[in-house]
Tab-separated table of C-alpha atoms and ligand atoms in Angstrom:
chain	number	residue	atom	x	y	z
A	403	UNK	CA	0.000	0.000	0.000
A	404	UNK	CA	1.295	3.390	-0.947
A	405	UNK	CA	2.077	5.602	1.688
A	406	UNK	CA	0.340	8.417	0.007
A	407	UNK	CA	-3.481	6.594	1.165
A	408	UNK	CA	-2.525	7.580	4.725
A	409	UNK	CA	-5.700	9.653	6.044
A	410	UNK	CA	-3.211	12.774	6.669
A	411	UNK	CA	-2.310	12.862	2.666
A	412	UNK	CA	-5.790	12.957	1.857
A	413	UNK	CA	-8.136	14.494	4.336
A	414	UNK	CA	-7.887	17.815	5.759
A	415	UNK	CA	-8.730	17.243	9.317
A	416	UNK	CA	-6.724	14.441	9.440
A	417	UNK	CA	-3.674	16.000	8.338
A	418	UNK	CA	-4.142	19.319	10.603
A	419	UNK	CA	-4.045	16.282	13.543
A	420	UNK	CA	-1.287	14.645	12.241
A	421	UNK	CA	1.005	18.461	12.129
A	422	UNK	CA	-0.363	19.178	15.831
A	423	UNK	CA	0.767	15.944	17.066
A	424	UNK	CA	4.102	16.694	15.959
A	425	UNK	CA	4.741	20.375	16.554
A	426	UNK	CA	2.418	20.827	19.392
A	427	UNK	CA	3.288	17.507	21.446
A	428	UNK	CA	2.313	18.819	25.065
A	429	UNK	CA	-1.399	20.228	23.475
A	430	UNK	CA	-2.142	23.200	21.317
A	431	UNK	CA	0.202	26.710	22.030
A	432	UNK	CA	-1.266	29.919	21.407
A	433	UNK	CA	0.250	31.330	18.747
A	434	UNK	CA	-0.316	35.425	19.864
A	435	UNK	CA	0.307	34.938	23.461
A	436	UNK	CA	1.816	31.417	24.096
A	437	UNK	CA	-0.962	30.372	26.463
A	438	UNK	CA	-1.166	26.727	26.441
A	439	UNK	CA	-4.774	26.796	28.681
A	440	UNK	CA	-7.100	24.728	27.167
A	441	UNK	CA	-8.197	26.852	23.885
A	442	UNK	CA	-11.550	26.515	21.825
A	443	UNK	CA	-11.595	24.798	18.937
A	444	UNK	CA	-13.961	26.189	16.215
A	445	UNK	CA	-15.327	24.047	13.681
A	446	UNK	CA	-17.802	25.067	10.984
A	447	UNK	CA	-15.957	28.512	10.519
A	448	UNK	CA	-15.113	29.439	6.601
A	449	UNK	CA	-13.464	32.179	5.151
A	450	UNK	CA	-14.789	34.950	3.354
A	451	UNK	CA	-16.669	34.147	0.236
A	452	UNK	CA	-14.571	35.004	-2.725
A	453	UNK	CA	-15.015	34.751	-6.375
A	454	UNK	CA	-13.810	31.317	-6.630
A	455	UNK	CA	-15.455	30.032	-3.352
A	456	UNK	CA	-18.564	31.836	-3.510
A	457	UNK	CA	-19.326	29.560	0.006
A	458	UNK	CA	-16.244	30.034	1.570
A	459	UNK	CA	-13.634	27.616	2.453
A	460	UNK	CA	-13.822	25.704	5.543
A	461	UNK	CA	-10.975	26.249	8.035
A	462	UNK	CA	-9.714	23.320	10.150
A	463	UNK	CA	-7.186	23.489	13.044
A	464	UNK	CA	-8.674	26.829	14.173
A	465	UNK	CA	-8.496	27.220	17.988
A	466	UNK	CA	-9.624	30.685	20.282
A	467	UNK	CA	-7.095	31.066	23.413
A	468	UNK	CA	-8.792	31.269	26.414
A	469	UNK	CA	-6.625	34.283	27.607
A	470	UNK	CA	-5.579	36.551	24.811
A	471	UNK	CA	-8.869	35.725	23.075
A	472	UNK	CA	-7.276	35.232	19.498
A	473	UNK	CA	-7.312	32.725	16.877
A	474	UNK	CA	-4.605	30.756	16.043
A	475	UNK	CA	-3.800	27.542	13.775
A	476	UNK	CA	-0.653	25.255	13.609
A	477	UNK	CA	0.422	26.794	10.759
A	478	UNK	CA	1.233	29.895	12.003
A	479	UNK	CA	4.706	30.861	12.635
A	480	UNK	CA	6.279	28.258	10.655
A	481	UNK	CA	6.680	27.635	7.313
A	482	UNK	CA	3.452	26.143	6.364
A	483	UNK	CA	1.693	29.176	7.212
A	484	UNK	CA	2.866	30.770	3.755
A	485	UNK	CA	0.739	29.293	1.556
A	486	UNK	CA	-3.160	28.886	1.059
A	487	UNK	CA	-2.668	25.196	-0.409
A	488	UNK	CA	-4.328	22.433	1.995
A	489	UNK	CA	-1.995	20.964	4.056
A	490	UNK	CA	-2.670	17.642	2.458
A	491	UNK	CA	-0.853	19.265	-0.262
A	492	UNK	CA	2.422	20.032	1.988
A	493	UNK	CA	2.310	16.992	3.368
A	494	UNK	CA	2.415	14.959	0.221
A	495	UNK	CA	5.214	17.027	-1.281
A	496	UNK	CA	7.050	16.843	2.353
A	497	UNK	CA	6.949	13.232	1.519
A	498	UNK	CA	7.780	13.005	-2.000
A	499	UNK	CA	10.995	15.706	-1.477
A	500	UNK	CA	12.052	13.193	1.584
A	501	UNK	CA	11.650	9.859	-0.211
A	502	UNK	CA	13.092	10.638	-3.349
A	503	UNK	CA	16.757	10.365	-3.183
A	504	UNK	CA	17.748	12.902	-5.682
A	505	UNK	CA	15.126	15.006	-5.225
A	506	UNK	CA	12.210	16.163	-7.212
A	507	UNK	CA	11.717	19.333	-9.105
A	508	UNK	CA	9.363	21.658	-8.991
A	509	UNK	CA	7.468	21.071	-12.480
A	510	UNK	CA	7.383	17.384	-11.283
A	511	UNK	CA	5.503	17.987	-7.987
A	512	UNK	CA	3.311	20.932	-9.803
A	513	UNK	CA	2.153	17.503	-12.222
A	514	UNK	CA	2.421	15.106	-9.186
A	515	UNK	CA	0.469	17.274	-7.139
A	516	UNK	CA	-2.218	19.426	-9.251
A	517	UNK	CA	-0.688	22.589	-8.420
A	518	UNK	CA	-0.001	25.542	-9.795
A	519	UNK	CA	3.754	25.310	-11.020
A	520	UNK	CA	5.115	29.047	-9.156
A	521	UNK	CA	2.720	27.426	-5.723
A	522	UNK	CA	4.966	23.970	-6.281
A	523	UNK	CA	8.059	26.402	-6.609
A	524	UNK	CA	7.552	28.303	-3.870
A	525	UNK	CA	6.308	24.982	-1.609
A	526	UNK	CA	9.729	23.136	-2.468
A	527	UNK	CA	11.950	26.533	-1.571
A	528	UNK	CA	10.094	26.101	2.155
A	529	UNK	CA	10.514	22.425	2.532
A	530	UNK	CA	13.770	22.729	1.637
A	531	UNK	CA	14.015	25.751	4.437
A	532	UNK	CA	12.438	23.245	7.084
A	533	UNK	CA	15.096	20.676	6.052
A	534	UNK	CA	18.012	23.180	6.892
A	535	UNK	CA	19.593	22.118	9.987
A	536	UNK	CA	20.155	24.121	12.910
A	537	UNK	CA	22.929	22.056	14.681
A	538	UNK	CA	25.847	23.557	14.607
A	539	UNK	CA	27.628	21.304	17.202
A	540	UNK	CA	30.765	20.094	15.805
A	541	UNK	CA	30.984	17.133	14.186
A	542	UNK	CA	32.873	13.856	14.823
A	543	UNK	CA	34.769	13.545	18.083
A	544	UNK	CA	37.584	11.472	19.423
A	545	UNK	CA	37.926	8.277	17.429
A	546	UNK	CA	35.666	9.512	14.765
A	547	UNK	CA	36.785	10.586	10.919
A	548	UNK	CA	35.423	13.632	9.017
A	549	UNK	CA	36.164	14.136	5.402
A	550	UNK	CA	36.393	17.181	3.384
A	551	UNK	CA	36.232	18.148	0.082
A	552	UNK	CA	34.700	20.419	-2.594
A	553	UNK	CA	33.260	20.643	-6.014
A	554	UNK	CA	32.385	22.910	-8.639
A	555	UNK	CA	29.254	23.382	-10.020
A	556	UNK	CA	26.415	25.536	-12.272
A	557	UNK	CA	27.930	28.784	-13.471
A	558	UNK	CA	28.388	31.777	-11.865
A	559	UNK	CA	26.361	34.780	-13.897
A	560	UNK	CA	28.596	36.883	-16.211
A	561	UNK	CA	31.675	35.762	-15.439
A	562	UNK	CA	33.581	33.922	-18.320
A	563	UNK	CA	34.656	29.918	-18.642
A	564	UNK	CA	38.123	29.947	-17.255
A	565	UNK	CA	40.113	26.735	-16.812
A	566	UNK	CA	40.668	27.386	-12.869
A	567	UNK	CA	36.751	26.733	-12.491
A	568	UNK	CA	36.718	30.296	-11.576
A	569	UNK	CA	33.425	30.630	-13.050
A	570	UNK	CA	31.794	27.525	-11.158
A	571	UNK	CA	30.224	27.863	-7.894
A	572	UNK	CA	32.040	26.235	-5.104
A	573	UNK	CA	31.052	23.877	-2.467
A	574	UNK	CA	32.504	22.572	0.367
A	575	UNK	CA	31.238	19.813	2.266
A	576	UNK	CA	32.399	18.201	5.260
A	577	UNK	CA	30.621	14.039	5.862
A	578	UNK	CA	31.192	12.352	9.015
A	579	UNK	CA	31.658	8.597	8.574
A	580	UNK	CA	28.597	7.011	9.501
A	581	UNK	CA	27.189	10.590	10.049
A	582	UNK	CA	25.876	13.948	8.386
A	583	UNK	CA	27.215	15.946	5.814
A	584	UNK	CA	27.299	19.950	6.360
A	585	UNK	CA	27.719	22.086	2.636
A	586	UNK	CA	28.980	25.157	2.165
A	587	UNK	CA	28.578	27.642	-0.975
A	588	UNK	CA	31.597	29.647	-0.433
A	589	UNK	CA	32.963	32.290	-3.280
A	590	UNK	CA	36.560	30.577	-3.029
A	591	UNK	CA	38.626	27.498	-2.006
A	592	UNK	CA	40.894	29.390	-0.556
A	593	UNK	CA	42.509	29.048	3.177
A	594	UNK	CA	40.769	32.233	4.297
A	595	UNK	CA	37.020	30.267	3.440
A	596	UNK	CA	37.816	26.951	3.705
A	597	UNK	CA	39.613	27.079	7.343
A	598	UNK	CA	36.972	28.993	9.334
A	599	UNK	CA	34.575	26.216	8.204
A	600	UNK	CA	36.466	23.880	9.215
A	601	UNK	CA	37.516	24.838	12.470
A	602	UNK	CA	34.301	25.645	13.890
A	603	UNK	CA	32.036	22.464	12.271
A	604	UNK	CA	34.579	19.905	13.169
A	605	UNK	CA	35.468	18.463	16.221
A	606	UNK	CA	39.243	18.944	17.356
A	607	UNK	CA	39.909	15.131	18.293
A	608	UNK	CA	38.504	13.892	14.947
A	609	UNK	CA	40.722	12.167	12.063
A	610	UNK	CA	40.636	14.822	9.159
A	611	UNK	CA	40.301	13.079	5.609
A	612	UNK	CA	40.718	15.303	2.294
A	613	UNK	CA	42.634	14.862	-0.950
A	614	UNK	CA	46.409	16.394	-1.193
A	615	UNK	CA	44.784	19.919	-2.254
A	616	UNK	CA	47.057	22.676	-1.274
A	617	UNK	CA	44.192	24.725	0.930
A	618	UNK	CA	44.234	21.661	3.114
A	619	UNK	CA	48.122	21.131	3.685
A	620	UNK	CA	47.952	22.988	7.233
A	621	UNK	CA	45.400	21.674	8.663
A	622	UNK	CA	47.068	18.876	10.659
A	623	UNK	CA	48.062	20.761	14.014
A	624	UNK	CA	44.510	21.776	14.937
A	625	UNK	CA	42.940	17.597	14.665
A	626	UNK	CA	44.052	14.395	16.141
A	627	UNK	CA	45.037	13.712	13.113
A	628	UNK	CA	45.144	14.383	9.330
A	629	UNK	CA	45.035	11.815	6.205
A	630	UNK	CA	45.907	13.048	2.373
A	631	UNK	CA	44.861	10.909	-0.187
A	632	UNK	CA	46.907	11.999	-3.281
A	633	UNK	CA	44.313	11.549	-6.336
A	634	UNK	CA	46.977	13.386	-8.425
A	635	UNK	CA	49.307	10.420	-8.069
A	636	UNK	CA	46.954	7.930	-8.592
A	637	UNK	CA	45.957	7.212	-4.835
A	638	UNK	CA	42.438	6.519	-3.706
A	639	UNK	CA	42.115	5.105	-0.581
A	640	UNK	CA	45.102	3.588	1.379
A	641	UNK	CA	43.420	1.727	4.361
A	642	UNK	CA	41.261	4.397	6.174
A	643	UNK	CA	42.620	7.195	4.537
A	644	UNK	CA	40.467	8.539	1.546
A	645	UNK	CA	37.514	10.789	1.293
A	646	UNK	CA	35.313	7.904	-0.474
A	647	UNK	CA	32.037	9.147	1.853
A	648	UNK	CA	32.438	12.814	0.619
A	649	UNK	CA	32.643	11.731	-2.877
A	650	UNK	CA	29.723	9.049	-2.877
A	651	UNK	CA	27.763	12.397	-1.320
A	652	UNK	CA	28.630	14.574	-4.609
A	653	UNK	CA	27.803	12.032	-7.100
A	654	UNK	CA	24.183	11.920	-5.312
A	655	UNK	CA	24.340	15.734	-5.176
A	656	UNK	CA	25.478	16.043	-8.825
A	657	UNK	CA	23.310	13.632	-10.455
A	658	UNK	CA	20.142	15.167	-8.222
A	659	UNK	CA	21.322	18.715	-9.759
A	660	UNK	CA	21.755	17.556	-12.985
A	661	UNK	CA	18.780	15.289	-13.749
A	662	UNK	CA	16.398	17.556	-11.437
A	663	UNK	CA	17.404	21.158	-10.842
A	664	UNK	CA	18.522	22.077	-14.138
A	665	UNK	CA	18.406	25.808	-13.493
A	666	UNK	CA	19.587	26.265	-9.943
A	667	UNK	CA	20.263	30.536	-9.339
A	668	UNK	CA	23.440	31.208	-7.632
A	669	UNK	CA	21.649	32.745	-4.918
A	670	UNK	CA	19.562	29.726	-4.347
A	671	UNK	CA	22.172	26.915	-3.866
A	672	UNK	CA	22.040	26.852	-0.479
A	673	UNK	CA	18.962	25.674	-0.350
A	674	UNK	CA	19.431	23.009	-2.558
A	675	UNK	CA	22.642	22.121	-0.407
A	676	UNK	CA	20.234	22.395	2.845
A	677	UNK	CA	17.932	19.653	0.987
A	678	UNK	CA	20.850	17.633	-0.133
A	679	UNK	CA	22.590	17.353	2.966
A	680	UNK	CA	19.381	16.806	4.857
A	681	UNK	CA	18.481	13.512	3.065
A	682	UNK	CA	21.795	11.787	3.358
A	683	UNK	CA	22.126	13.152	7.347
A	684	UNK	CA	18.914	11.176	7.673
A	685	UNK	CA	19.334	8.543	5.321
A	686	UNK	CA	18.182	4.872	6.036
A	687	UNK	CA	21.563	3.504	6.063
A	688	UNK	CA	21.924	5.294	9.541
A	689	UNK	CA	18.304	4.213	10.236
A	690	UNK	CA	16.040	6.853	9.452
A	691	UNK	CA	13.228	5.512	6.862
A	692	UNK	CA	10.825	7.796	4.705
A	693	UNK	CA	8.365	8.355	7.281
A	694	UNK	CA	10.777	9.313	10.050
A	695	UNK	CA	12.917	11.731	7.544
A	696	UNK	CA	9.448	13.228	6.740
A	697	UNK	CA	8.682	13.844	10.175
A	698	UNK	CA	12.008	15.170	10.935
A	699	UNK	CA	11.710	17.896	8.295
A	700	UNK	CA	7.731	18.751	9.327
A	701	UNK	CA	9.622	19.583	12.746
A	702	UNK	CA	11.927	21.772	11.045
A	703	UNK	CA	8.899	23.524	9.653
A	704	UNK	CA	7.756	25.023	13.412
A	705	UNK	CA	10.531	28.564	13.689
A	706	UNK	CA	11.217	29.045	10.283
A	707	UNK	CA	9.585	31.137	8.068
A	708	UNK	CA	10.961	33.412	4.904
A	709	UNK	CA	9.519	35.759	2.161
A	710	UNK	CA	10.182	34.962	-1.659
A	711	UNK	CA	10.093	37.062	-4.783
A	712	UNK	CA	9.328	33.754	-6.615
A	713	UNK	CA	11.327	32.601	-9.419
A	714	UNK	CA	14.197	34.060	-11.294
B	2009	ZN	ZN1	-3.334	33.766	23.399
């Protein structure tokens, strides 16, 4: 049975339960005031007629707090709350953008899902923005290896094909073996970006893993320890040292970007790095099936809200 049958994919009320359940675990919170006494729920209220709704639409979720007296909904303050699709509708593309390992574009949900193509647009830009993760706890730890590497990819606007790869965007990305990966867009691999990054995501008694690239030469001092692998000469792994993980993370990243986001914008490729990184950091190899990663991302959605000028 497909997933997408679940009650909370197809019926409103169902689905406003399901997002309460996760993001309001101890009951409902008042969005205004923060009151958590027992609020009203309203049923039977619609919006305003309109046009296209000459009855109204119904609202679910609504609730009336007992002390501030105003009317709130899960949706509000996170980033469900900008749209006026169903949440049916997020929910379904939550899923599909957690489940698919490359990712899924927006003209494919916009068919998959019966929406608008800017509303499917603007819907993947959010998920991806409740997928961004807020640790920024270092990663490994004593015993533990973290590799790092970058890539080069789209092209940057205006400025002309150079052999360098000056006019590629660059990413860093650090993987923990066995763990998450943390991307960077940075305008350089260059010491001064690269080293900062470094220092503050990784853990000082981790093994450091990167190729024989000159921007990571003098790193050694600051980790328990540091492996090159020298691709240049050949080399790709010898025993534990190689930056395999990082590597198998870009070829997922690259073939998503290729086969699915054909026209990423410059200014958007963090987002796509947020969605990228989020997916293998909760990938089922470490345990975390479909459901669970979808979950994990609708709890991302509570906090985080942004404004879009749509597509460009
Ligand atoms: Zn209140």
């Amino acid at each position: 049975m497909s997933v997408l049958t679940c009650p909370h994919f197809r019926d409103e009320a169902a689905a406003f339960e399901h997002v309460e359940g996760m993001l309001w675990p101890y009951g409902p919170v008042c969005h205004h005031c923060g009151s958590m006494e027992k609020p009203y729920k309203l049923v039977g209220v619609r919006s305003k007629p309109s046009k296209k709704n000459p009855n109204g639409i119904e609202r679910y979720g609504l609730y009336k707090c007992r002390d501030c007296k105003g009317q709130f909904t899960v949706r509000m303050g996170t980033v469900l709350e900008e749209s006026h699709l169903p949440l049916t509708i997020w929910l379904q593309a939550i899923h599909l953008m957690c489940s698919s390992k490359k990712g899924i574009s927006a003209h494919q949900l916009h068919r998959t899902l019966e929406i608008g193509y800017k509303a499917a647009w603007f819907l993947a830009h959010r998920i991806r923005e409740a997928m961004r993760s807020d640790d920024f706890t270092p990663m490994g730890g004593a015993g533990k290896f973290v590799e790092v590497d970058e890539t080069y990819i789209g092209r940057l606007k205006g400025v002309p094909k150079a052999p360098s790869g000056a006019h590629k965007n660059v990413v860093l990305t650090l993987v923990e073996r066995g763990g998450v990966a943390r991307s960077f867009h940075i305008d350089s691999a260059t010491v001064a970006r690269v080293l900062p990054i470094v220092n503050a995501n990784i853990h000082k008694e981790s093994v450091l893993m990167s190729d024989e690239a000159r921007v990571y030469q003098n790193f050694g001092p600051d980790f328990a320890a540091h492996g090159t692998v020298e691709h240049g000469a050949g080399e790709y792994v010898r025993g534990k040292v190689h930056t395999n993980t990082v590597e198998g993370f870009y070829s997922i990243f690259k073939r998503g970007m290729k086969g699915v986001y054909q026209h990423c914008a410059e200014h958007h490729l963090h987002r796509y790095l947020a969605e990228f990184d989020f997916r293998y950091s909760n990938r089922s190899a470490i345990g975390v099936e479909d459901n669970v990663r979808s979950l994990i991302a609708l709890k991302g959605a509570a906090g985080k809200r942004l404004t879009y000028h749509g597509p460009r």
